[in-house]
PDB file of C-alpha atoms in Angstrom:
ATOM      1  CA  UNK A  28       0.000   0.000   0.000  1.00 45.00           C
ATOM      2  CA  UNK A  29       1.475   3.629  -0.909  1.00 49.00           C
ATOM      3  CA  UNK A  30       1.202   6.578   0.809  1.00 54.00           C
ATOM      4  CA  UNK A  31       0.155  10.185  -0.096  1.00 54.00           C
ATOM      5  CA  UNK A  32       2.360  13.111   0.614  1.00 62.00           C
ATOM      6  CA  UNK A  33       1.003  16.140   2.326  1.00 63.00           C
ATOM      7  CA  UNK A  34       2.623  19.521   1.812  1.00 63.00           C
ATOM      8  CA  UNK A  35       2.488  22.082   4.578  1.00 59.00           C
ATOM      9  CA  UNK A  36       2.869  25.532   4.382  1.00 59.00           C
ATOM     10  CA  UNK A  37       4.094  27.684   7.454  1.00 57.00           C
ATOM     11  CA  UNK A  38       3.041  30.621   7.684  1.00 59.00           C
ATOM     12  CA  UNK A  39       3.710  33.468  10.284  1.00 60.00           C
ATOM     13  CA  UNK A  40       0.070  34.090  12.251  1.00 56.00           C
ATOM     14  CA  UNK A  41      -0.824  38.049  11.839  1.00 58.00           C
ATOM     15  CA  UNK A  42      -1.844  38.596  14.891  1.00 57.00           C
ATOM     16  CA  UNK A  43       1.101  38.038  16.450  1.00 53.00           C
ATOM     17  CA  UNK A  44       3.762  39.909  14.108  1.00 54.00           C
ATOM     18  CA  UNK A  45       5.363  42.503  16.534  1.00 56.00           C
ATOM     19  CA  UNK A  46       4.625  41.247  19.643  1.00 55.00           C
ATOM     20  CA  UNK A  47       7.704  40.995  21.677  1.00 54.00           C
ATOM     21  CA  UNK A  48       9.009  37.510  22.365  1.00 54.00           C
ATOM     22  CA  UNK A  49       6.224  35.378  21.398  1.00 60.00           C
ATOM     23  CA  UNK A  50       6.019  34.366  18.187  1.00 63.00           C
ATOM     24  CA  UNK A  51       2.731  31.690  16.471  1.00 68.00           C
ATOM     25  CA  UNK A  52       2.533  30.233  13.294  1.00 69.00           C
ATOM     26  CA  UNK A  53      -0.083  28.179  11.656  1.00 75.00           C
ATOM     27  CA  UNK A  54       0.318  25.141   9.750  1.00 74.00           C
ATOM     28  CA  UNK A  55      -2.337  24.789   6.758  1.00 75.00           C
ATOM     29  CA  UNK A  56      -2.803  21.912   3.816  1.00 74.00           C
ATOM     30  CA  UNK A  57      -0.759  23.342   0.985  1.00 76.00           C
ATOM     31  CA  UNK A  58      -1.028  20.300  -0.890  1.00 81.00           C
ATOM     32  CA  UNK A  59      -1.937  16.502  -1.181  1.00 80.00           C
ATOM     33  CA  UNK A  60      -0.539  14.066  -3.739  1.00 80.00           C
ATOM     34  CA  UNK A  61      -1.560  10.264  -3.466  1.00 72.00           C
ATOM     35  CA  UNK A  62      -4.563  10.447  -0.688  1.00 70.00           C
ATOM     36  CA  UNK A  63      -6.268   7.780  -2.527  1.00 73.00           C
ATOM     37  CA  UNK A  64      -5.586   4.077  -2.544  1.00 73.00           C
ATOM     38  CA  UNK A  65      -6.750   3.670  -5.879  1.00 79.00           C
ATOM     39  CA  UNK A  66      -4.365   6.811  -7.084  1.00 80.00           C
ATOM     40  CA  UNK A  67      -2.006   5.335 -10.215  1.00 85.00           C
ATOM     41  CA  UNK A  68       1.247   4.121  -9.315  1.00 84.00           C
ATOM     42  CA  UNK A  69       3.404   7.133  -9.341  1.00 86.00           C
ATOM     43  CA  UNK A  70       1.082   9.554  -7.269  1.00 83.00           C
ATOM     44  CA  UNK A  71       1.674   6.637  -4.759  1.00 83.00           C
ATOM     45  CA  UNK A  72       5.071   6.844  -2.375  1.00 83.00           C
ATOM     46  CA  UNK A  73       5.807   4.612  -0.222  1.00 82.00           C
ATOM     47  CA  UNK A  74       8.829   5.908   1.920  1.00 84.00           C
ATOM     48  CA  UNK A  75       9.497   9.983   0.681  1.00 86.00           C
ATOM     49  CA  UNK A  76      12.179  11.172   2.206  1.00 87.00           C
ATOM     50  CA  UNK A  77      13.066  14.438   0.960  1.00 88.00           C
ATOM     51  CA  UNK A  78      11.000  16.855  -1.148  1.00 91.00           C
ATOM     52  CA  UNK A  79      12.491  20.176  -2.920  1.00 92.00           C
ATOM     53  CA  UNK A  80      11.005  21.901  -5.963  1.00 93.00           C
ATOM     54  CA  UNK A  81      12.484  24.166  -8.818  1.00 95.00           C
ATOM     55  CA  UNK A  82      11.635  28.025 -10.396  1.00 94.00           C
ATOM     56  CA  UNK A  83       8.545  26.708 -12.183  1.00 95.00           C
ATOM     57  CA  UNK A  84       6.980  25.341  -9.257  1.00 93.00           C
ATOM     58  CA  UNK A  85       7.664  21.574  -9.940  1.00 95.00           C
ATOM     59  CA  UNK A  86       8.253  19.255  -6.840  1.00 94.00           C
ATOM     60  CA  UNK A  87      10.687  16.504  -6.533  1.00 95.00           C
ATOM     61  CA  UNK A  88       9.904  13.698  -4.312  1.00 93.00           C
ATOM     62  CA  UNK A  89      12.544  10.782  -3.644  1.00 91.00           C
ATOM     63  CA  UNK A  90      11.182   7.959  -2.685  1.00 86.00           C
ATOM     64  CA  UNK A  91      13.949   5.655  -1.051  1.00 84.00           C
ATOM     65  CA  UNK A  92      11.691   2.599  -1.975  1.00 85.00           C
ATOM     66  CA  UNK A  93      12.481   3.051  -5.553  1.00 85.00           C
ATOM     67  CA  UNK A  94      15.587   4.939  -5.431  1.00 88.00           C
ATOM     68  CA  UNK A  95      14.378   7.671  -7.701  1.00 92.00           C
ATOM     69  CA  UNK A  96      12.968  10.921  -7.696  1.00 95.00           C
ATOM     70  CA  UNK A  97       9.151  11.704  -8.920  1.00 94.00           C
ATOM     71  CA  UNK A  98       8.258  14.848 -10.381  1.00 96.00           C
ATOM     72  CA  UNK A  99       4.983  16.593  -9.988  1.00 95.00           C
ATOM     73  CA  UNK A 100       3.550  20.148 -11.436  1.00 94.00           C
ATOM     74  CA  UNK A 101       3.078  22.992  -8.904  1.00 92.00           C
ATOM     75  CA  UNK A 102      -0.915  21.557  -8.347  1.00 91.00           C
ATOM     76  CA  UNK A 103      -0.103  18.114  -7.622  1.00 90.00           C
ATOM     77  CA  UNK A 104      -0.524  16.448 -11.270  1.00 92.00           C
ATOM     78  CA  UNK A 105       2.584  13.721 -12.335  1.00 94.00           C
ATOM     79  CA  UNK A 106       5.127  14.817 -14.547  1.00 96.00           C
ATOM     80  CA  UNK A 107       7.719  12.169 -15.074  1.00 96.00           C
ATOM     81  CA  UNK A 108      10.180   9.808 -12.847  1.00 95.00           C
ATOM     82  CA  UNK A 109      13.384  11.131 -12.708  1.00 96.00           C
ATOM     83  CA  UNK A 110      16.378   7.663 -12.313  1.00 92.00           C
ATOM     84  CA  UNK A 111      15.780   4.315 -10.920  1.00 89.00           C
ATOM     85  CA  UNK A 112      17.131   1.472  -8.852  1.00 90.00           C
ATOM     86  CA  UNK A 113      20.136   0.173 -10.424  1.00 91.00           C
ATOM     87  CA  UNK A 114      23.866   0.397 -11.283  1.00 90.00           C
ATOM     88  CA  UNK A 115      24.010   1.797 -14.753  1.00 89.00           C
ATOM     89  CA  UNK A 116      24.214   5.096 -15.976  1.00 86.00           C
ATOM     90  CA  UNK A 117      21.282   7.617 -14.172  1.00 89.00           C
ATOM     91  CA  UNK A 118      20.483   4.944 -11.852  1.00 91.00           C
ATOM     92  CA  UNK A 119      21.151   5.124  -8.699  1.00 91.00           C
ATOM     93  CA  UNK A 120      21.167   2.908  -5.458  1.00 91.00           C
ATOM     94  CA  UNK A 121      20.964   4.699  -2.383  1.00 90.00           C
ATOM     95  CA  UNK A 122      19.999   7.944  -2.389  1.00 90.00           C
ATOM     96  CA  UNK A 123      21.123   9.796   0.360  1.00 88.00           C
ATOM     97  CA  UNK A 124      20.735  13.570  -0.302  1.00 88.00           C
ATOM     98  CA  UNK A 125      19.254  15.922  -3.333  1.00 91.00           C
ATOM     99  CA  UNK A 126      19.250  19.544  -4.508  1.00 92.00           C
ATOM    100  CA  UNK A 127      17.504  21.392  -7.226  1.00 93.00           C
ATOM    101  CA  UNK A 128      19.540  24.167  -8.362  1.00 91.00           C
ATOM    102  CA  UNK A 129      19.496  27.974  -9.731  1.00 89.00           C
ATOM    103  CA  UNK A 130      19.693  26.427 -12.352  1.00 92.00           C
ATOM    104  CA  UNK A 131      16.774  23.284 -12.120  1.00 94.00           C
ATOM    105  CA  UNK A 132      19.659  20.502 -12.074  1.00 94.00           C
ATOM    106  CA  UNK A 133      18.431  18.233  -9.885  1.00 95.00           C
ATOM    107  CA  UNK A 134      21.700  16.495  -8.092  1.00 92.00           C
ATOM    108  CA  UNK A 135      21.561  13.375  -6.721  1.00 92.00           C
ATOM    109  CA  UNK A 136      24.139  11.873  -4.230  1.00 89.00           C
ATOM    110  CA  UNK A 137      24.086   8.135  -4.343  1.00 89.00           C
ATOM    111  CA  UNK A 138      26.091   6.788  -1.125  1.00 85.00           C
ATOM    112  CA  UNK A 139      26.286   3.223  -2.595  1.00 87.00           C
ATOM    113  CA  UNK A 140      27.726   3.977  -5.769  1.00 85.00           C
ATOM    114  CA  UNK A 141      29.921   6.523  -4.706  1.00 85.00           C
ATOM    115  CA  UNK A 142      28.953   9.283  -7.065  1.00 87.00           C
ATOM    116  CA  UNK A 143      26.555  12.757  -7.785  1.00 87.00           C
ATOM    117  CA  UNK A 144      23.960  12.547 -10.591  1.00 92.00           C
ATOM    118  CA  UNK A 145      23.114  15.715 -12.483  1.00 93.00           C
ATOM    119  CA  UNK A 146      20.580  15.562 -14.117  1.00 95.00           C
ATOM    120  CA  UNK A 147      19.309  17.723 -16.742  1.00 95.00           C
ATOM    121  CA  UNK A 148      15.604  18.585 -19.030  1.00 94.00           C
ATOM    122  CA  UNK A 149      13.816  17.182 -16.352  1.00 93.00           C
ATOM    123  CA  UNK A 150      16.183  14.062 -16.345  1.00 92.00           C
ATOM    124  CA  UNK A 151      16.294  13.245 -19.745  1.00 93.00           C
ATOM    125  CA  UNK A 152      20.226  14.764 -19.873  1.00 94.00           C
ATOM    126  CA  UNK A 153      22.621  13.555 -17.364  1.00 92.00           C
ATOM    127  CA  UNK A 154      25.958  13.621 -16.164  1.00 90.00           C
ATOM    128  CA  UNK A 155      27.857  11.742 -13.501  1.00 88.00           C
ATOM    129  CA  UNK A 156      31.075  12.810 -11.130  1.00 83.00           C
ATOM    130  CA  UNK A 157      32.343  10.373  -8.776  1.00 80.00           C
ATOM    131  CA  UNK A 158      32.885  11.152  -5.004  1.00 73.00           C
ATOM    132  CA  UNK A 159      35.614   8.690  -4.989  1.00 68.00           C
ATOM    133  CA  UNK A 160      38.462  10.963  -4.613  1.00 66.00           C
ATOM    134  CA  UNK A 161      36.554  13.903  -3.276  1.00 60.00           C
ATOM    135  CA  UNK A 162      36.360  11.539  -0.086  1.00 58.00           C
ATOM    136  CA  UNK A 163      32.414  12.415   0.610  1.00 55.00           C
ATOM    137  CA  UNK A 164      29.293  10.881   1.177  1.00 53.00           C
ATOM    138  CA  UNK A 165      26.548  12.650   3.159  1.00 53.00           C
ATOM    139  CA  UNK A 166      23.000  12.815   4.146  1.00 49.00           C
ATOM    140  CA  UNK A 167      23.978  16.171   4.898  1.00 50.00           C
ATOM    141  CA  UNK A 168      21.539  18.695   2.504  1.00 50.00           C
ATOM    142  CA  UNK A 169      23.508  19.025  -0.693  1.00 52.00           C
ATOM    143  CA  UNK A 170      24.304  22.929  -2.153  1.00 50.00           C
ATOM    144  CA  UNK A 171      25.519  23.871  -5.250  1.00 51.00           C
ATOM    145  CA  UNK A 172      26.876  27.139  -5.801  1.00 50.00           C
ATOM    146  CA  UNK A 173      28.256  28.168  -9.354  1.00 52.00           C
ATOM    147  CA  UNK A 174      28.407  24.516 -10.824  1.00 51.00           C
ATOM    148  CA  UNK A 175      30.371  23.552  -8.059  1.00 50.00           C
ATOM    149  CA  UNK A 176      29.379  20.862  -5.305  1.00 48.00           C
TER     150      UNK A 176
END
């Protein structure tokens, strides 16, 4: 059985902007992809773990299940799937941390294989760069600042 994701929004509560060391926010439902059992395949998830979007409003889910990264629209709808579990070329095994870019590269640090995916057109370019001799792996959150890692 898959699970839906919920997206959140937090959001500063008006009434208390200014008061002096007390500050309240509210949560509210921003978004829901996969509430329904009988949802296709790729709205369901069954373990997200990390969720970032790009400058057109598109959200990237990974799903460590499937070791690869779903990619909705900015109101919920499926776009494509982004890798999957494997060895080869823009597969990846375990994925451990993700960024989307200035730039909407979506990078992908697989601990397993030892190397960042960047991938590229909403993955249909890619490129891969070992971590080997960089002598990292992390499930730290993953930056990129001017092409650089």
């Amino acid at each position: 059985m898959g699970l839906g994701l919920v997206i959140l929004c937090l959001a500063p509560n008006p009434a208390a902007i200014g008061q002096a060391q007390e500050s309240s926010f509210t949560i509210r439902e921003q978004l829901i992809i996969g509430d329904d059992e009988d949802a296709p395949a790729e709205y369901l998830l069954y373990y997200p773990e990390s969720v970032r979007t790009d400058s057109e409003g598109n959200i990237y889910v990974h799903d460590a299940l499937s070791a690869s990264v779903r990619v909705f629209d900015a109101n919920g709808e499926f776009v494509t799937t982004i890798g999957r579990r494997g060895e080869g070329p823009g597969e990846m095994q375990e994925i451990v941390s993700m960024h989307v870019d200035g730039g909407d590269r979506l990078i992908v640090v697989d601990r397993i294989s030892r190397r960042l995916t960047i991938f590229t057109n909403m993955g249909k370019d890619f490129s891969v760069e070992s971590t080997i001799d960089k002598g990292f792996i992390t499930s730290n959150p993953l930056l990129s600042l001017d092409g650089t890692f």
